[in-house]
Coordinates of C-alpha atoms in Angstrom, one line a residue:
M13 CA 29.5 -2.2 -4.3
E14 CA 30.7 -4.2 -7.4
K15 CA 29.2 -8.1 -7.8
T16 CA 29.5 -10.2 -10.4
L17 CA 26.8 -11.7 -12.2
Q18 CA 27.3 -15.2 -10.7
E19 CA 27.5 -13.7 -7.4
L20 CA 23.8 -12.3 -8.1
A21 CA 22.7 -15.4 -9.4
D22 CA 24.0 -17.3 -6.1
F23 CA 22.5 -14.6 -3.9
L24 CA 19.0 -14.8 -5.6
H25 CA 19.2 -18.6 -6.5
G26 CA 18.9 -18.0 -9.8
T27 CA 20.1 -19.6 -12.8
L28 CA 22.7 -17.7 -15.1
E29 CA 22.1 -17.6 -18.6
N30 CA 24.9 -15.8 -21.2
E31 CA 27.1 -15.0 -18.7
D32 CA 29.7 -12.1 -19.3
P33 CA 32.7 -12.8 -17.3
A34 CA 33.7 -9.3 -18.0
L35 CA 30.8 -7.7 -17.0
R36 CA 30.5 -6.5 -13.2
I37 CA 27.1 -4.7 -11.4
T38 CA 27.4 -1.9 -9.8
G39 CA 23.5 -1.3 -9.2
V40 CA 19.9 -1.9 -9.7
N41 CA 17.4 0.0 -11.8
G42 CA 14.8 0.5 -13.7
L43 CA 14.1 -0.4 -17.3
V44 CA 14.3 2.5 -18.6
E45 CA 16.9 4.3 -16.3
A46 CA 19.5 0.9 -16.2
G47 CA 22.7 1.7 -17.7
P48 CA 25.4 -1.0 -19.2
T49 CA 26.8 -1.8 -15.5
E50 CA 23.5 -2.3 -14.1
I51 CA 20.8 -4.9 -13.9
S52 CA 17.1 -4.4 -14.3
F53 CA 14.1 -6.7 -14.1
A54 CA 10.8 -7.2 -16.5
I55 CA 7.7 -8.5 -15.4
P56 CA 4.4 -8.8 -18.0
P57 CA 3.2 -6.6 -19.6
Y58 CA 6.9 -5.3 -19.9
V59 CA 8.7 -8.7 -20.8
E60 CA 8.1 -7.4 -24.4
F61 CA 10.0 -4.3 -24.5
C62 CA 12.9 -5.5 -22.0
H63 CA 15.1 -6.0 -24.9
K64 CA 15.0 -2.4 -25.5
S65 CA 16.9 -1.3 -22.2
R66 CA 20.3 -0.4 -22.0
A67 CA 20.7 -2.5 -18.5
G68 CA 23.8 -5.1 -19.0
A69 CA 21.9 -7.7 -17.6
M70 CA 18.2 -8.5 -16.9
I71 CA 15.9 -10.6 -14.0
L72 CA 13.3 -12.8 -15.9
A73 CA 11.1 -15.4 -15.0
P74 CA 11.9 -19.0 -16.6
E75 CA 9.3 -18.7 -19.0
D76 CA 9.9 -15.1 -20.1
R77 CA 11.8 -14.6 -23.6
K78 CA 15.3 -15.0 -24.5
L79 CA 17.4 -12.2 -24.6
D80 CA 21.3 -11.7 -26.2
R81 CA 22.9 -10.3 -22.7
P82 CA 23.1 -11.7 -19.6
V83 CA 19.8 -12.8 -18.0
I84 CA 18.6 -14.6 -14.4
R85 CA 16.1 -16.5 -14.4
V86 CA 14.2 -16.7 -10.8
S87 CA 10.5 -17.5 -10.0
N88 CA 9.6 -14.1 -9.2
P89 CA 11.6 -11.3 -10.7
K90 CA 10.1 -8.4 -8.7
Q91 CA 10.9 -9.9 -5.4
A92 CA 14.3 -10.6 -6.6
F93 CA 14.7 -7.1 -7.6
A94 CA 13.4 -5.8 -4.4
E95 CA 16.4 -8.3 -2.7
L96 CA 19.4 -6.5 -4.8
L97 CA 17.9 -3.1 -4.0
E98 CA 18.4 -3.9 -0.2
L99 CA 21.8 -5.3 -1.3
F100 CA 23.4 -2.2 -3.3
R101 CA 21.2 0.4 -1.4
P102 CA 21.3 -0.8 2.3
R103 CA 19.2 1.5 4.7
E104 CA 20.6 4.0 6.4
E105 CA 22.3 3.1 9.6
V106 CA 20.9 4.8 12.6
A107 CA 23.0 5.2 15.9
R108 CA 21.4 3.2 18.4
V109 CA 21.2 6.0 21.2
I110 CA 18.7 7.8 23.2
S111 CA 18.8 11.3 22.3
P112 CA 19.3 14.0 25.5
L113 CA 17.0 16.3 23.3
A114 CA 14.5 13.6 23.6
Y115 CA 11.8 13.2 26.2
V116 CA 11.2 9.6 27.4
A117 CA 9.4 9.3 30.9
E118 CA 10.6 7.8 34.1
D119 CA 8.6 4.9 33.8
A120 CA 8.5 4.4 30.1
R121 CA 10.1 0.8 29.1
I122 CA 12.9 0.9 26.4
G123 CA 14.0 -2.4 25.1
K124 CA 17.7 -3.0 23.6
N125 CA 19.4 -1.5 20.9
V126 CA 16.8 1.1 20.6
A127 CA 17.2 4.8 18.9
I128 CA 15.3 7.8 20.1
Q129 CA 16.2 10.6 18.2
P130 CA 16.0 14.6 19.2
F131 CA 12.7 16.0 19.9
A132 CA 10.8 12.6 20.0
V133 CA 8.3 12.0 22.9
V134 CA 7.8 8.9 24.8
E135 CA 4.9 9.1 27.3
A136 CA 4.5 7.8 30.7
G137 CA 3.7 3.7 30.7
A138 CA 4.8 3.5 27.3
E139 CA 6.9 0.3 26.2
I140 CA 9.2 0.7 23.4
G141 CA 10.4 -3.3 22.1
D142 CA 14.1 -4.3 21.0
N143 CA 16.0 -2.9 18.1
T144 CA 13.0 -0.1 17.1
V145 CA 14.1 2.9 15.8
I146 CA 12.2 6.4 17.0
Y147 CA 12.9 9.3 14.5
A148 CA 12.6 12.7 15.7
H149 CA 9.2 14.8 16.6
A150 CA 7.5 11.4 16.4
Y151 CA 4.9 11.1 19.5
I152 CA 4.4 7.9 21.8
G153 CA 1.4 8.3 24.0
R154 CA 0.7 7.0 26.9
H155 CA 0.6 3.3 27.8
V156 CA 1.3 2.9 24.3
K157 CA 3.0 -0.7 22.9
V158 CA 5.1 -0.4 20.4
G159 CA 7.0 -4.2 19.5
S160 CA 10.5 -5.2 18.1
D161 CA 12.3 -4.1 15.0
C162 CA 9.8 -1.5 14.2
V163 CA 10.5 2.0 12.5
V164 CA 8.3 5.0 13.5
Y165 CA 9.7 7.9 10.9
P166 CA 9.1 11.5 11.9
N167 CA 5.9 13.3 13.0
V168 CA 4.0 9.9 13.5
T169 CA 1.6 9.8 16.1
V170 CA 0.6 7.0 18.1
R171 CA -2.0 8.0 20.5
E172 CA -2.7 6.6 24.2
N173 CA -3.1 3.2 24.6
C174 CA -2.5 1.8 21.0
I175 CA -0.7 -1.2 20.3
V176 CA 1.8 -1.6 17.2
G177 CA 3.1 -4.9 16.4
N178 CA 6.9 -6.0 15.5
R179 CA 8.5 -5.2 12.3
D180 CA 6.0 -2.6 11.6
I181 CA 6.7 0.9 9.7
L182 CA 5.0 4.0 10.3
Q183 CA 5.9 6.5 7.6
S184 CA 5.9 10.4 8.4
G185 CA 2.8 11.9 9.5
C186 CA 0.9 8.9 9.8
V187 CA -1.5 9.1 13.2
I188 CA -2.6 6.0 15.0
G189 CA -5.3 6.1 17.3
G190 CA -7.0 9.5 16.6
D191 CA -10.6 9.9 17.9
G192 CA -13.2 7.9 15.7
F193 CA -16.1 10.2 13.7
G194 CA -18.4 9.8 16.7
F195 CA -21.3 12.5 17.4
V196 CA -24.5 12.3 18.8
T197 CA -27.5 15.1 16.9
N198 CA -29.6 16.8 19.6
N199 CA -31.8 19.8 18.9
G200 CA -29.3 20.5 15.8
K201 CA -26.5 20.3 18.1
H202 CA -23.2 17.8 17.0
N203 CA -21.8 16.5 20.8
K204 CA -19.2 14.3 20.8
V205 CA -18.9 10.7 21.9
Q206 CA -15.9 9.9 23.9
Q207 CA -13.8 7.7 21.8
T208 CA -12.4 5.0 24.5
G209 CA -11.1 2.3 22.7
N210 CA -7.7 1.8 20.6
V211 CA -5.8 0.8 17.7
V212 CA -4.6 -2.5 17.4
L213 CA -1.9 -3.3 14.5
G214 CA -0.4 -6.5 13.7
D215 CA 3.1 -7.7 12.7
D216 CA 4.8 -6.5 9.8
V217 CA 2.2 -3.4 8.8
E218 CA 3.1 -0.7 6.8
I219 CA 1.0 2.7 7.0
G220 CA 1.8 5.1 4.5
C221 CA 2.5 8.8 5.1
N222 CA -0.4 10.7 6.4
S223 CA -2.8 7.9 6.5
C224 CA -5.1 7.8 9.8
I225 CA -6.6 4.8 11.4
D226 CA -9.4 5.9 13.9
R227 CA -9.7 4.5 17.8
A228 CA -12.6 2.3 18.3
T229 CA -15.5 4.0 20.2
V230 CA -15.1 0.9 22.7
G231 CA -13.3 -2.1 21.9
S232 CA -10.2 -1.8 19.1
T233 CA -9.9 -1.1 15.6
I234 CA -7.7 -3.7 14.4
V235 CA -5.3 -4.0 11.2
G236 CA -4.3 -7.7 11.0
N237 CA -0.7 -9.0 9.7
G238 CA 1.0 -8.0 6.8
T239 CA -1.3 -5.6 5.8
K240 CA -0.1 -2.5 4.2
L241 CA -1.8 1.3 3.7
D242 CA -0.4 3.5 1.1
N243 CA -0.6 7.4 1.8
L244 CA -3.4 9.2 2.7
V245 CA -5.9 6.2 3.8
H246 CA -8.3 6.4 6.3
L247 CA -9.5 3.6 8.5
G248 CA -12.5 4.8 10.6
H249 CA -13.5 3.6 14.0
N250 CA -14.2 -0.4 14.9
D251 CA -13.0 -1.6 11.4
V252 CA -11.4 -4.9 11.6
V253 CA -9.0 -5.7 8.8
G254 CA -7.2 -8.9 8.4
E255 CA -4.3 -9.9 7.0
N256 CA -2.1 -9.2 4.0
N257 CA -4.4 -6.9 2.6
L258 CA -3.7 -4.0 0.6
F259 CA -5.0 -0.3 0.6
V260 CA -3.5 2.1 -2.4
A261 CA -4.1 5.6 -2.0
M262 CA -6.6 7.8 -0.6
V263 CA -9.1 5.0 0.2
G264 CA -11.8 5.4 2.9
I265 CA -13.1 2.8 5.1
P266 CA -15.6 4.2 7.2
G267 CA -16.4 2.8 10.7
S268 CA -17.4 -0.7 11.8
V269 CA -16.5 -2.3 8.5
T270 CA -15.1 -6.0 8.8
I271 CA -12.5 -6.9 6.3
G272 CA -11.0 -10.3 5.5
N273 CA -7.6 -11.4 4.2
N274 CA -5.7 -10.8 1.2
N275 CA -7.9 -7.8 -0.5
T276 CA -6.8 -5.2 -2.5
F277 CA -8.2 -1.6 -2.4
G278 CA -7.7 0.6 -5.5
G279 CA -6.9 4.2 -5.2
Q280 CA -9.5 6.4 -4.0
S281 CA -12.2 3.4 -3.7
A282 CA -14.6 3.5 -0.6
T283 CA -17.1 1.9 1.1
V284 CA -20.4 2.7 3.3
G285 CA -19.8 1.4 7.1
H286 CA -21.2 -1.3 9.0
I287 CA -20.8 -4.0 6.2
T288 CA -18.5 -7.3 5.8
I289 CA -15.8 -7.7 2.7
G290 CA -14.9 -11.5 2.3
N291 CA -11.4 -12.9 1.4
N292 CA -9.4 -12.2 -2.0
N293 CA -11.4 -9.5 -3.7
T294 CA -9.9 -6.9 -5.8
I295 CA -12.0 -3.3 -5.4
A296 CA -11.1 -1.5 -8.4
A297 CA -9.9 2.2 -8.3
R298 CA -12.8 4.9 -7.1
C299 CA -15.1 1.9 -6.9
G300 CA -17.6 2.5 -4.4
V301 CA -19.0 -0.1 -2.3
I302 CA -22.5 0.1 -1.1
G303 CA -22.9 -3.6 0.7
N304 CA -21.4 -6.6 1.7
V305 CA -18.8 -8.7 -0.3
G306 CA -18.3 -12.6 -0.6
D307 CA -15.3 -14.2 -1.7
N308 CA -13.1 -14.0 -4.5
Q309 CA -14.7 -11.1 -6.3
I310 CA -13.3 -8.2 -8.7
L311 CA -15.6 -5.1 -8.5
A312 CA -15.7 -1.8 -10.1
G313 CA -17.8 0.7 -10.2
F314 CA -20.5 2.6 -8.1
P315 CA -22.7 0.9 -6.9
Q316 CA -20.2 -1.8 -7.1
M317 CA -20.5 -4.5 -9.8
S318 CA -18.4 -7.3 -11.6
H319 CA -15.6 -5.6 -13.1
V320 CA -16.8 -7.6 -16.3
E321 CA -20.5 -5.8 -16.2
W322 CA -18.9 -2.3 -15.4
L323 CA -16.6 -2.7 -18.5
R324 CA -19.7 -3.6 -20.7
Q325 CA -21.4 -0.6 -19.6
Q326 CA -18.5 1.8 -20.1
S327 CA -18.4 0.5 -23.5
K328 CA -22.2 1.1 -24.4
L329 CA -21.5 4.8 -22.6
R330 CA -18.9 5.6 -25.0
K331 CA -21.5 4.9 -27.9
I332 CA -24.0 7.6 -26.7
G333 CA -22.8 10.0 -29.0
E334 CA -23.3 8.1 -31.8
L335 CA -26.7 6.8 -30.7
M336 CA -27.7 10.3 -29.6
K337 CA -27.1 11.2 -33.7
T338 CA -29.0 8.6 -34.9
V339 CA -31.9 9.5 -32.4
K340 CA -31.7 13.0 -33.9
A341 CA -31.6 12.0 -37.3
L342 CA -34.7 9.1 -37.0
Q343 CA -36.7 12.1 -34.9
K344 CA -35.9 14.6 -38.1
E345 CA -36.9 11.6 -40.5
I346 CA -40.2 11.0 -38.8
G347 CA -40.9 14.9 -38.6
E348 CA -41.0 15.3 -42.5
L349 CA -43.0 12.2 -43.1
K350 CA -45.3 13.7 -40.8
K351 CA -45.4 16.7 -42.7
E352 CA -46.0 14.7 -46.2
K353 CA -49.3 13.3 -44.5

């Protein structure tokens, strides 16, 4: 595929600068990898280095630096880059058929234009919405409801009675509706508490590879519209997660945590159970949250504190080595003074 710069500017609803009529764009790539016939993008703090890229053209915001090459100005360069990826590298087409090697229960309800690949399993009472793709070796349990326009990649497990919204993406190996971690200890023996609830995913949710969302003990574990989980994220039983949250890899949220909207959890961050976290918060990587959190906070460290306070503490910790040297020198000096007396 080749596109002119003007065609790309029109596609992105952007403004073209320094047009080169002879240049035809053959693809999109990163700042370092892009070649003379490819287009790339930059956002702060990388804008100051974009002039070093070999890319034939760049996507920048209106306020970004001027360049000596073609530039398409858009309000959101990262979003524009994502749209060009879809244009130049369209997703793989999947044949919309039900493979004879798949198992589909007789009473399962299958929508229009659905693909179910070999060795996938769709159990009794399950429902699959229109335009959904179920890849090989995926398991859709009894009475599960999967919405329209979903993608369920290989080796995904959606257990009984769970609900998947519309346009959801379930990446390989994730488990929706595994048992919650519930036990009663009696005379030193841990006795399993039956997990009778389910998991409900909203619309436009994405669950990363090998992530796990536990079914509720009773009721539902809920993930709201637009929330995205990276790989190896765990949400415990009876969690209620709002809309448009981001969970980076290896986040751990135990049971009965309520999370609002538009929060970001950095990699390996975690919380204790049975707390409430508000809206528009950023939880830094490896932060340990041990109490309720309000709105509009940036937290770091363990136990959690404001990011500014955490930076102050880290700055002081770096000076401990020099401080110990000073203390030892003072101790030596005091010892010598005592000898003189």
